[in-house]
Coordinates of C-alpha atoms in Angstrom, one line a residue:
Chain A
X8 CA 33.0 -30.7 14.9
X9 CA 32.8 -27.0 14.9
X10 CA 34.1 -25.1 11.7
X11 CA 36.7 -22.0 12.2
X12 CA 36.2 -19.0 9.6
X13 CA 39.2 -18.3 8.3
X14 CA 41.5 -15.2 8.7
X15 CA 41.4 -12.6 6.1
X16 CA 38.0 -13.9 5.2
X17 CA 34.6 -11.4 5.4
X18 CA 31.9 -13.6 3.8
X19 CA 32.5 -17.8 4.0
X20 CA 30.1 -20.7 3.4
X21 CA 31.7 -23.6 4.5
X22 CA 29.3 -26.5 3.1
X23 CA 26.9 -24.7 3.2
X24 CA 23.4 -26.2 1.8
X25 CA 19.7 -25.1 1.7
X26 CA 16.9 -28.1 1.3
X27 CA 13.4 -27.2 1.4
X28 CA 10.7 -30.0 2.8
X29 CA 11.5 -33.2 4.1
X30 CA 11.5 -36.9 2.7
X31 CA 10.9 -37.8 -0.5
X32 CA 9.6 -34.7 -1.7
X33 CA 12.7 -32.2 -0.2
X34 CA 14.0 -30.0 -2.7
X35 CA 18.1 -29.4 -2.7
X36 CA 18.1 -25.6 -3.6
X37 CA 21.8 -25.6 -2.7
X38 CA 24.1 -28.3 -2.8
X39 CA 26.9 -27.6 0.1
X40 CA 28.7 -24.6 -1.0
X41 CA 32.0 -23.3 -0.2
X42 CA 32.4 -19.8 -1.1
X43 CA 35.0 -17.1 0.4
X44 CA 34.5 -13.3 -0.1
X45 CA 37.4 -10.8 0.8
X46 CA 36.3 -7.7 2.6
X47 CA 35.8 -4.9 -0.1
X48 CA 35.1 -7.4 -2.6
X49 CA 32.6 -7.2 -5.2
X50 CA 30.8 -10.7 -6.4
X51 CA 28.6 -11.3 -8.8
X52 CA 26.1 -14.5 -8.6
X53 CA 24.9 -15.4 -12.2
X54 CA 22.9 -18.0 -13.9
X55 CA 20.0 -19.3 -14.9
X56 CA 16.8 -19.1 -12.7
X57 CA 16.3 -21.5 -9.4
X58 CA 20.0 -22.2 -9.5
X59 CA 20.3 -20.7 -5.7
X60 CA 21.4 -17.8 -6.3
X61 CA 18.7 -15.6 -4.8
X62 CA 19.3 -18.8 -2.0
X63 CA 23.1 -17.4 -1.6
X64 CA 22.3 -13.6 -0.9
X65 CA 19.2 -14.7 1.7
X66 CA 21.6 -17.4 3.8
X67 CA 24.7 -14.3 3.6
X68 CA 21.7 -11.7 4.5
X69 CA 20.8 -14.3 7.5
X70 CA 17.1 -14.4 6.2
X71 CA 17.4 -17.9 5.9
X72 CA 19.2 -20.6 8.1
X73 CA 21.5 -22.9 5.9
X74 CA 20.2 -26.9 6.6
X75 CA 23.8 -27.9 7.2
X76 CA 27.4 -26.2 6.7
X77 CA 28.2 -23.0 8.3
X78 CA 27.9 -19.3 7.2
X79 CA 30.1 -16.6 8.6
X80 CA 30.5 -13.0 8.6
X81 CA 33.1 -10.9 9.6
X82 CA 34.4 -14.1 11.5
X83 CA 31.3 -15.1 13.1
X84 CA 28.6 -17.0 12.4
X85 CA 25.8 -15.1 10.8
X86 CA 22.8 -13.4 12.8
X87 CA 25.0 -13.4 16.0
X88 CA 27.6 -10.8 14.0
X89 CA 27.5 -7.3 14.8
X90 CA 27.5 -6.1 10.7
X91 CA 25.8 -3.2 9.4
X92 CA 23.8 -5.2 6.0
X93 CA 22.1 -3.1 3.6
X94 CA 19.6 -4.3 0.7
X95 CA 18.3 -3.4 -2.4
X96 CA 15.6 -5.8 -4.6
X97 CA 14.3 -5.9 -7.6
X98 CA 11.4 -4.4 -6.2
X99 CA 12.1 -1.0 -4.5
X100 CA 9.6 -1.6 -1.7
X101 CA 9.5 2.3 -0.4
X102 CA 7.0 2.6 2.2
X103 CA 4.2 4.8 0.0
X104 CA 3.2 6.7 3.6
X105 CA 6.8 8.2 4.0
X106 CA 8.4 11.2 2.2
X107 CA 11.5 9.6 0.0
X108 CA 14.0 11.5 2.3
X109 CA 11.9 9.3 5.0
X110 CA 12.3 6.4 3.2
X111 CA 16.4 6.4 2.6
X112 CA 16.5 7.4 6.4
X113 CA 14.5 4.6 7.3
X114 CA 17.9 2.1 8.4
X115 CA 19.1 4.7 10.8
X116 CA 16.4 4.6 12.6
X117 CA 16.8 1.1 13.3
X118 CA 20.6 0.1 12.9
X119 CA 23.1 0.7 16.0
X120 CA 24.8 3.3 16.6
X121 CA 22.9 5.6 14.9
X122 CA 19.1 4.6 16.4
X123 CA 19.8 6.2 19.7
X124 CA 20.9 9.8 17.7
X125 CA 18.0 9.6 15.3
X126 CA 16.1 11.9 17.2
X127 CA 18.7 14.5 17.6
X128 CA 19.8 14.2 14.0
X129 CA 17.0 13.3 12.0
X130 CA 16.4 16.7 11.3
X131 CA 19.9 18.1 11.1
X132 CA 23.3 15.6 10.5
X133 CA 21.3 12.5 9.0
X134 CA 18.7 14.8 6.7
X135 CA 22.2 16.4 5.3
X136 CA 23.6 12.9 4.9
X137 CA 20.2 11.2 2.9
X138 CA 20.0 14.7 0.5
X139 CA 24.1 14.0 -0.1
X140 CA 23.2 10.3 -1.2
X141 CA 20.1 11.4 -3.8
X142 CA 22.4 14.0 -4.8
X143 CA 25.0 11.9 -6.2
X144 CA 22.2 9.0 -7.8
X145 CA 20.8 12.0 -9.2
X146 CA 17.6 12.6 -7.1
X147 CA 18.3 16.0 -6.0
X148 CA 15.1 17.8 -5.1
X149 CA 13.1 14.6 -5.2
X150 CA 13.5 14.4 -1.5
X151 CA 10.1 15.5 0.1
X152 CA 8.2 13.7 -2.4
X153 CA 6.2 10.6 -2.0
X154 CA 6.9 7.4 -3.6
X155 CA 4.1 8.0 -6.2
X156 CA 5.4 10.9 -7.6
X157 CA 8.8 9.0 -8.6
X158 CA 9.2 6.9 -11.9
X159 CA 10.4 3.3 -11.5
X160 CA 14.0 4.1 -12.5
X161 CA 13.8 7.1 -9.6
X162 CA 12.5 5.2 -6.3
X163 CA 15.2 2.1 -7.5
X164 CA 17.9 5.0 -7.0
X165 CA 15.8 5.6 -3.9
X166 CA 16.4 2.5 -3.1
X167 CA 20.1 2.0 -3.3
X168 CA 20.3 5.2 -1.0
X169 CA 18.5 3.6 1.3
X170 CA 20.5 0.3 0.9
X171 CA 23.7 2.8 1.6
X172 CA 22.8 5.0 3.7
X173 CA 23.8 3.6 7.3
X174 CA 27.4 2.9 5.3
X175 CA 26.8 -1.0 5.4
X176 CA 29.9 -3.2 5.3
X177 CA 27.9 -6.0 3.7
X178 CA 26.1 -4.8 0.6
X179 CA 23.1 -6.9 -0.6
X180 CA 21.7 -6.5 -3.9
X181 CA 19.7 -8.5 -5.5
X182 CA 18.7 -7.5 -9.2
X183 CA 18.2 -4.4 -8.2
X184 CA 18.4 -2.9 -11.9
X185 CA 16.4 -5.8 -13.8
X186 CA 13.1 -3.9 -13.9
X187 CA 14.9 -1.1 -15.8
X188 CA 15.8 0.5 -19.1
X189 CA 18.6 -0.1 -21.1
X190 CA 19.9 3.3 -20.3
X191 CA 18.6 3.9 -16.6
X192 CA 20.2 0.6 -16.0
X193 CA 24.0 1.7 -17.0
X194 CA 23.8 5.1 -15.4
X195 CA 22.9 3.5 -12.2
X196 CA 25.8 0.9 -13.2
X197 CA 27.7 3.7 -13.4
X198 CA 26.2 4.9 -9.8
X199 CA 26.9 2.1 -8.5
X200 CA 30.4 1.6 -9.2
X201 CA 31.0 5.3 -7.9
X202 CA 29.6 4.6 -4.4
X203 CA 31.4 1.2 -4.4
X204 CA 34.6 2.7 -5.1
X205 CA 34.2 5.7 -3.2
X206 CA 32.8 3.2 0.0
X207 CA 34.0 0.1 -0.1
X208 CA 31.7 -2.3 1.0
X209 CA 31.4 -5.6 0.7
X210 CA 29.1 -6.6 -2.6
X211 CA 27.3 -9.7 -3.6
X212 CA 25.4 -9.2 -6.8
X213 CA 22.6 -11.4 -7.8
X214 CA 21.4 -10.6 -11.5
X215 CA 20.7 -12.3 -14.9
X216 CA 23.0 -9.6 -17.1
X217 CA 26.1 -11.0 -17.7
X218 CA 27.1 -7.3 -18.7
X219 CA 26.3 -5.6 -16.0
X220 CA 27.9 -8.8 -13.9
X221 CA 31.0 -8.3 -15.9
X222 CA 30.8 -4.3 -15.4
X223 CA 30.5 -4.4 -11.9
X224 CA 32.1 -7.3 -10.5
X225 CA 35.7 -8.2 -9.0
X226 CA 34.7 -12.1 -9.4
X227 CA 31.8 -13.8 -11.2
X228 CA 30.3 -16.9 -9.5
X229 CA 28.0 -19.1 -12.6
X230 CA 26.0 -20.7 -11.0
X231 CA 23.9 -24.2 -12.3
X232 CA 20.8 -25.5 -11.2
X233 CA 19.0 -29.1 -9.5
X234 CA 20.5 -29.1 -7.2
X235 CA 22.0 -25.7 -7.0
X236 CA 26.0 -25.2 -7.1
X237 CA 28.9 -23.0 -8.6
X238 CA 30.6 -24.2 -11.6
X239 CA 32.8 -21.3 -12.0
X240 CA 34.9 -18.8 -10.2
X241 CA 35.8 -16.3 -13.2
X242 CA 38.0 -12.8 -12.0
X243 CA 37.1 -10.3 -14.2
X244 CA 40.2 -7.8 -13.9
X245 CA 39.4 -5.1 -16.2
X246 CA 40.5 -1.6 -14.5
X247 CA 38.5 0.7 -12.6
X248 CA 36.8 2.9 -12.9
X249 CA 35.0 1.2 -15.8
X250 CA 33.0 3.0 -18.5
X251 CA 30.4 2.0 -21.0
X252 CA 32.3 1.8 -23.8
X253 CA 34.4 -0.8 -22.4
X254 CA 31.6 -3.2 -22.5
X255 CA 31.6 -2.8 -26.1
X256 CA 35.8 -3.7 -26.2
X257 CA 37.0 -7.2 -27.6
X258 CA 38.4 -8.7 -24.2
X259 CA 34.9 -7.6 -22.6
X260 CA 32.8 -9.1 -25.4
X261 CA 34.6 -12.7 -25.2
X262 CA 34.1 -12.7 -21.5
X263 CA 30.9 -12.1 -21.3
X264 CA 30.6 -14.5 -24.5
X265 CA 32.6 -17.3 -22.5
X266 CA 30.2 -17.0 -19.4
X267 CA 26.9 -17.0 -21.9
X268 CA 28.6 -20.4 -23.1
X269 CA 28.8 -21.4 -19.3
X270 CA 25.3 -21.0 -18.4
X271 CA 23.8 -22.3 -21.5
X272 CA 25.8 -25.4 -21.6
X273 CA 25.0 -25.9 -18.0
X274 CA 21.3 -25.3 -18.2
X275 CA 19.5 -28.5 -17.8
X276 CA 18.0 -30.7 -20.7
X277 CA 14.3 -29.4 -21.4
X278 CA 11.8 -31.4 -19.6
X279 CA 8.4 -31.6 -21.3
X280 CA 6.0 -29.1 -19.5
X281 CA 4.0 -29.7 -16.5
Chain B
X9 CA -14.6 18.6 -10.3
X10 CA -17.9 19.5 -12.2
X11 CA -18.9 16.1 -12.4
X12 CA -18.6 15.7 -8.7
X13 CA -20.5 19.2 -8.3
X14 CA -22.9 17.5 -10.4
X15 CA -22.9 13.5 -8.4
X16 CA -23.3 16.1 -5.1
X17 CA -26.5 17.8 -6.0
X18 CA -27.8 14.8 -7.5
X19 CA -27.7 13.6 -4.1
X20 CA -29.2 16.0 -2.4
X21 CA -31.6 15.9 -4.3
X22 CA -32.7 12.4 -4.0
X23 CA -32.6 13.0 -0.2
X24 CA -35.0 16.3 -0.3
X25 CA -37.2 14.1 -3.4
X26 CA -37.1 10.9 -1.3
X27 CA -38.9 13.3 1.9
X28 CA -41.3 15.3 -0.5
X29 CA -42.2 12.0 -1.6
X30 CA -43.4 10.9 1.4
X31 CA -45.3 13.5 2.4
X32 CA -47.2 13.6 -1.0
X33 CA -47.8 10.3 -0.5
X34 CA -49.0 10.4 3.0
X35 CA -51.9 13.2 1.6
X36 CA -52.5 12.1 -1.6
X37 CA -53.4 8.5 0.3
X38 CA -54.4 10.0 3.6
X39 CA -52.2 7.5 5.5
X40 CA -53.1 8.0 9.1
X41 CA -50.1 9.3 11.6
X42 CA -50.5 6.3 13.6
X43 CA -49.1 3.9 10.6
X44 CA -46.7 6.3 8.9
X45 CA -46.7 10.0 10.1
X46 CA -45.8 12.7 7.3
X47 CA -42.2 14.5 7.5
X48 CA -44.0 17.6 8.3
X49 CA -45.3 15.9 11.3
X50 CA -41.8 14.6 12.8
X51 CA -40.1 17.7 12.3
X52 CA -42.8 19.3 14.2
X53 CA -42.6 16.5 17.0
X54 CA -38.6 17.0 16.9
X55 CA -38.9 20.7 17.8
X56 CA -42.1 21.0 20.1
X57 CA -40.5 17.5 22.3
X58 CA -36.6 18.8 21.8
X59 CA -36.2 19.3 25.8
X60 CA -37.7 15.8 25.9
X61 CA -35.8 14.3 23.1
X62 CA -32.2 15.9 24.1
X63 CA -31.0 14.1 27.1
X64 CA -31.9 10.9 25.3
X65 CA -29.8 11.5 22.6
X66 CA -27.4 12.8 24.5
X67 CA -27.9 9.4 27.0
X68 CA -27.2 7.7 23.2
X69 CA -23.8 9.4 21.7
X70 CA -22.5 9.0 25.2
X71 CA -22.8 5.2 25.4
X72 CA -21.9 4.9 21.6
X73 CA -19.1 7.0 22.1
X74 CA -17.7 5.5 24.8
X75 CA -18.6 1.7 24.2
X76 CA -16.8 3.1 20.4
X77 CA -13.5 3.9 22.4
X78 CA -13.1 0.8 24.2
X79 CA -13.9 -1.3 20.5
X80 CA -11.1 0.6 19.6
X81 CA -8.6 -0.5 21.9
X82 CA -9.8 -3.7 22.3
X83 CA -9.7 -3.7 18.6
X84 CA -6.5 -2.8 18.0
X85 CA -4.6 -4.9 20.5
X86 CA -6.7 -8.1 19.3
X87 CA -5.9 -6.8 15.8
X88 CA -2.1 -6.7 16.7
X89 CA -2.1 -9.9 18.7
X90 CA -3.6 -12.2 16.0
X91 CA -2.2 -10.0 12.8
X92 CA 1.5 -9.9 14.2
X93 CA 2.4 -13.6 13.2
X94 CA 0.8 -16.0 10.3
X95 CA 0.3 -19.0 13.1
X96 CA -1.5 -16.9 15.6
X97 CA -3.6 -15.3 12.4
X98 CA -4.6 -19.0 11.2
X99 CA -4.8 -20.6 14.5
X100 CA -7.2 -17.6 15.8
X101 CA -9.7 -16.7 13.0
X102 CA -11.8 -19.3 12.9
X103 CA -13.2 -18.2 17.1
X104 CA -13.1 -14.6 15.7
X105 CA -15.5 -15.9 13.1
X106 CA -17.6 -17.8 15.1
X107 CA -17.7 -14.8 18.3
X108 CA -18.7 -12.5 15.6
X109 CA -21.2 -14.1 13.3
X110 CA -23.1 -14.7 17.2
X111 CA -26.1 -11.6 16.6
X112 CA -25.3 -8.8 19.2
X113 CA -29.0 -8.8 20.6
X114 CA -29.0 -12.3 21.9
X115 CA -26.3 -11.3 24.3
X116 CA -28.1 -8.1 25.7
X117 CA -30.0 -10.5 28.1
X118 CA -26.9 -11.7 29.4
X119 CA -25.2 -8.5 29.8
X120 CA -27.9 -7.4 32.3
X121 CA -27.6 -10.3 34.3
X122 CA -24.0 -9.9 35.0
X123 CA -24.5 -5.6 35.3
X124 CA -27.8 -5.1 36.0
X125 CA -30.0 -2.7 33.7
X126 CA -29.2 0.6 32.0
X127 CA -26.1 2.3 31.0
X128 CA -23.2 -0.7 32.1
X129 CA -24.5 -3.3 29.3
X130 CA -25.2 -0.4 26.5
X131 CA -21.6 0.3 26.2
X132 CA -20.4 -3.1 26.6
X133 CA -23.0 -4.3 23.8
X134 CA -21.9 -0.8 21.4
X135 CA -17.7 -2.3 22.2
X136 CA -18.8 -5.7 21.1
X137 CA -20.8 -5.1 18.3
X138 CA -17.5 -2.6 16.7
X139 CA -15.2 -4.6 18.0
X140 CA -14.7 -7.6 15.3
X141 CA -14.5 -5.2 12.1
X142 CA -11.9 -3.4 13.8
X143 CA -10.3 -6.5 14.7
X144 CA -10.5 -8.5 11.8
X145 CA -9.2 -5.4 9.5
X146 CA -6.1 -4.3 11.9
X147 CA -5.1 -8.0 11.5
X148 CA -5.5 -8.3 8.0
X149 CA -4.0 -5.1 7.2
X150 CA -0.6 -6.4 9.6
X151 CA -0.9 -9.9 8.1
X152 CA -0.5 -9.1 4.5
X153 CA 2.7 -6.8 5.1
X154 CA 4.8 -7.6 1.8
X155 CA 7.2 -10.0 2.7
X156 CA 9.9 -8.2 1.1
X157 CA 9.2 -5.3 3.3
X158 CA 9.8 -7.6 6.1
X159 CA 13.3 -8.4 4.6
X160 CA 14.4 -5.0 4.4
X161 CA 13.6 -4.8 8.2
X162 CA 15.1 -8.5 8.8
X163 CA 18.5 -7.6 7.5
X164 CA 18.9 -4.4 9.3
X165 CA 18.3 -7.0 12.3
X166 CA 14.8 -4.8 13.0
X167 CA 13.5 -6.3 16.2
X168 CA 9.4 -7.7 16.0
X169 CA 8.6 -3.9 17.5
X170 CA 10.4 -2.1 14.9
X171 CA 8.8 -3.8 12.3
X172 CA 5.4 -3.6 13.6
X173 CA 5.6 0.6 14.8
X174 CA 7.5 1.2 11.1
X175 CA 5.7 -1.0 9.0
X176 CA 3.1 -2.9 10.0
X177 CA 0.8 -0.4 11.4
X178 CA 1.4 2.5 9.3
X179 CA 0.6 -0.2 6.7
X180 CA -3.0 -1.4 8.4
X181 CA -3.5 2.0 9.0
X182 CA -6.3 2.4 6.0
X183 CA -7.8 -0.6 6.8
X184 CA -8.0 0.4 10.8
X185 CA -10.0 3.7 9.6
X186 CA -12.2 2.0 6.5
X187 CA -13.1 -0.5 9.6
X188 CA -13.9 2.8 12.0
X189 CA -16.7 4.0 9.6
X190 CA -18.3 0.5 9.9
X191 CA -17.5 0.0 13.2
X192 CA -19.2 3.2 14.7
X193 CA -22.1 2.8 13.1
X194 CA -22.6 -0.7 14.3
X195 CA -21.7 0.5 17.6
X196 CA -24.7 3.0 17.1
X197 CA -27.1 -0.2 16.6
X198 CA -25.7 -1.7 19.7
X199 CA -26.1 0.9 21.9
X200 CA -30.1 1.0 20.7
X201 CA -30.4 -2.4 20.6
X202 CA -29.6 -2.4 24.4
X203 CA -31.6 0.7 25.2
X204 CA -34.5 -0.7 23.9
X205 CA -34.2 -4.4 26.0
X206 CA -32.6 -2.8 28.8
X207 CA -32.8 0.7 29.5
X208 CA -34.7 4.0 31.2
X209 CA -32.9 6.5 29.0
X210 CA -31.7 6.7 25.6
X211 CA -33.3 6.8 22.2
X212 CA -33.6 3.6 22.2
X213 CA -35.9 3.6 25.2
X214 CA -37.4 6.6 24.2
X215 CA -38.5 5.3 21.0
X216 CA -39.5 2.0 22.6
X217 CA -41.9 3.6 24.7
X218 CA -43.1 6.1 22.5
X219 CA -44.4 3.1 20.3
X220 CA -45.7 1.3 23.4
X221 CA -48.3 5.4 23.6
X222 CA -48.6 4.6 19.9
X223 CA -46.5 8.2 19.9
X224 CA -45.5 7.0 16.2
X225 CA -44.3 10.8 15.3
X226 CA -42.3 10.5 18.5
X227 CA -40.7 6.9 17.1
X228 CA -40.2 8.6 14.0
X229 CA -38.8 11.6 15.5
X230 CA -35.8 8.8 17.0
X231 CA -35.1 7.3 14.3
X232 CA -34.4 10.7 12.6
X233 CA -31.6 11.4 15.3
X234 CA -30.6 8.3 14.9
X235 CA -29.9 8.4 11.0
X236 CA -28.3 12.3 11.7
X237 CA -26.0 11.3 14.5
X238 CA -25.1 7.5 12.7
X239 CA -24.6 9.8 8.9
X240 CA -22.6 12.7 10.9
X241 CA -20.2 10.2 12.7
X242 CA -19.9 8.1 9.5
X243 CA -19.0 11.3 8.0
X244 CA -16.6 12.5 11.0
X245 CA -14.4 9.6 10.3
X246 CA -14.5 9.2 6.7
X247 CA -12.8 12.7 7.0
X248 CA -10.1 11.6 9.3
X249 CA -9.7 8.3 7.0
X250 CA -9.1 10.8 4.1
X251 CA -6.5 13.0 6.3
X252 CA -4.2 9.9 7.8
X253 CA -4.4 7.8 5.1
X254 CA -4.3 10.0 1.6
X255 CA -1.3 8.2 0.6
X256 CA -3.5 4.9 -0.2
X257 CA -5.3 6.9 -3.2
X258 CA -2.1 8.4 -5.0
X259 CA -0.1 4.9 -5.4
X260 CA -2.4 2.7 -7.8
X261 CA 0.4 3.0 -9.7
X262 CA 3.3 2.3 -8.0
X263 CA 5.1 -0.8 -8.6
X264 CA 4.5 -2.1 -4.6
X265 CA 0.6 -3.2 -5.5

């Protein structure tokens, strides 16, 4: 039997399932999942650690081949589509031997259409375009450093500009802001929700804030662990732009509050330590 | 910057102590010239037998030079080959162990079988002997390539090339030029090592024959050049290391480790 994406559909699992090893000793780090992402959408993948969500974003990302089910994107199944992806960590991972502007044009010089111009425009179109992008995550004249010159908050805005900068319809991002500040982290919120607005891509979110899920995100997936699966599929419909202060408003509060309640309950019983 | 001022001179000094030393010692103990000639002596030797001396050493950087650039690319395609994937890397080391832990001298005599004697098994001894640092450090430097790295390449659907001319050789890049220091002074030894089996020129045949006349001044005088020429191409490419690869010495902080 061969599975059909559906219509209207950007990002589907259809039973998806990840199992590591073989026998007795395989390890189910995702039970078959069926998810469904509109195009434009922005979803958040929250709970508590080894519960597959990290599992999701690689199988979407097609860094890793789901065991059985099917994953598609943009109607195809994934790896064979033609989808500009773009993927920020936790870790910024800018090559140290590259100039930052370097480092954010890095994607062009690999993604179709724009590898065959990078010659031609490297200098001219596509420098323009990577100063416009650390411009607006507030990087401007950071460009001709190296990596070691930035602070950690700076090369993770590096980062997203590099993540954005070959205008990817599939957005990956997976905790990109955990290794942050308090207040780095919701100025880059912030950030973030200006390109996504301003863009449009597709988002899926992995983190362990349930704030900054609830800022950020159209839908919040809470995820539970052994095996790995989704419990619940929350919409969070507060309006856009969002701000700060919201966080701190009464509806905001109780949802976060009711998807703390989620995770904790579904956390497994403590198992004496190994 | 003083205290590197100061670590500088102290070095020089120990070189220009360590040499007065031994000429004291050679007169305070009247050594004779034949077991251990005085500095003095060899720098005299050096410059009265220089139109001797020079084609020899010439004969010498030649074949070390060019026995150098073939380790190199030999090196680096080995390097690549065996670094670009974690099967090849495992499957492959322990022959790369076992061909390089085989001493460098014991093949000399086979070399001249196969090319007769002279210049042909020199440079293929001085590739031999540099060719396993070079290839052992390209491969590590590609093999250890933080996975995550690799991701970012993966999901812009980066093909094996792309990742290795973007990442993975800008990344071995410092451990390709710490392995050039080593390796061109080991290609220095084999180049001597096969003058001195198998050879009418070079120092190593000059110094082998000297010894035979009980010339010990003359011995000394090659293994001076040799030290000079081994320090000043250690020192060549210690200088490019530091140009290319600058970046490694600026990032000990930076979150990437």
């Amino acid at each position: 039997m061969t599975a059909i994406p559906r219509a209207n559909t950007f990002v589907e699992l259809q039973g998806a399932s990840v199992t590591y090893g073989r026998g007795e000793r395989a390890v189910t780090a995702l039970a078959p999942t069926d998810l469904r992402m509109e195009k434009g959408d922005f979803v958040a993948l929250v709970g508590p650690s080894g519960c597959g969500k990290s599992t999701i974003l690689k199988m979407v990302s097609g860094l890793l081949k789901a065991s059985s089910g099917w994953v598609f994107v943009a109607g195809r199944e994934v790896g064979a589509e033609p989808v500009r992806v773009g993927m920020a960590f936790q870790n910024p991972t800018m090559l140290p031997w590259m100039r930052v502007r370097d480092n954010v044009l890095l994607p062009l010089k690999i993604v179709p259409p724009f590898r065959g111009e990078f010659r031609a425009k490297r200098n001219t179109e596509f420098r323009d375009r990577a100063d416009d992008l650390l411009n607006q995550v507030g990087l401007k004249g950071f460009a001709d450093k190296y990596p070691w010159e930035l602070s950690g908050g700076m090369l993770q805005r590096a980062s997203l500009c590099r993540a954005l900068i070959h205008d990817p319809e599939l957005l990956m991002l997976d905790e990109p802001f955990g290794a942050l500040d308090q207040f780095t982290r919701e100025e880059l919120w912030a950030i973030m929700q200006d390109l996504w607005i301003a863009r449009r891509p597709t988002v899926l979110l992995v983190t362990h804030d349930l704030k900054e899920a609830s800022y950020l995100a159209n839908r919040i997936l809470v995820m539970k662990a052994r095996p790995g699966h989704v419990v619940e599929d929350c919409a969070v419909d507060f309006p856009r732009p969002r701000t700060i202060d919201m966080t701190y408003s009464p509806d905001f509060v109780a949802l976060t509050q009711r998807l703390r309640e989620l995770i904790v309950s579904v956390r497994p019983k403590a198992e004496p330590a190994a | 910057m003083s205290s590197q001022a100061r670590i500088r001179l102290a070095s020089t000094s120990l070189l220009v102590g360590f040499f007065i030393a031994w000429e004291l010692i050679c007169v305070i103990f009247q050594i004779r010239d034949i077991v251990l000639p005085r500095p003095s002596q060899v720098l005299m030797t050096l410059w009265t037998e220089a139109p001797g001396i020079w084609p020899h050493a010439f004969q010498t950087i030649y074949t070390t030079m060019v026995g150098f650039g073939i380790g190199i690319v030999a090196g680096v395609l080995l390097g690549v080959l065996i670094g670009s994937s974690k099967i090849a890397y495992d499957v492959a080391y322990p022959l790369l162990i076992g061909f390089a832990s085989i001493p460098k001298v014991a093949v000399v005599p086979l070399l001249v079988l196969w090319c007769g004697a002279g210049t042909a098994p020199a440079i293929i001894t001085a590739a031999i002997t540099c060719l396993f640092p070079i290839v052992v450090n390209v491969a590590t430097g590609l093999a250890t390539t933080e996975p995550e790295l690799e991701d970012v390449m993966k999901t812009l659907r980066a093909t094996k090339t792309d990742i290795l001319l973007n990442v993975g050789l800008p990344r071995a890049m410092p451990y390709f030029f710490a392995s050039l220091k080593v390796a061109v002074t080991l290609a220095f030894v084999g180049t001597v090592i096969s003058e001195t089996v198998a050879s009418n020129r070079g120092i190593g045949n000059l110094m082998m024959i000297a010894s035979s006349r009980y010339d010990v001044p003359l011995v000394f005088a090659g293994l001076l050049i040799l030290a000079v020429m081994g320090v000043a191409l250690y020192a060549a490419f210690s200088i490019v290391e530091l140009r290319v690869t600058g970046w490694t010495r600026r990032q000990d902080h930076l979150s990437m480790g």
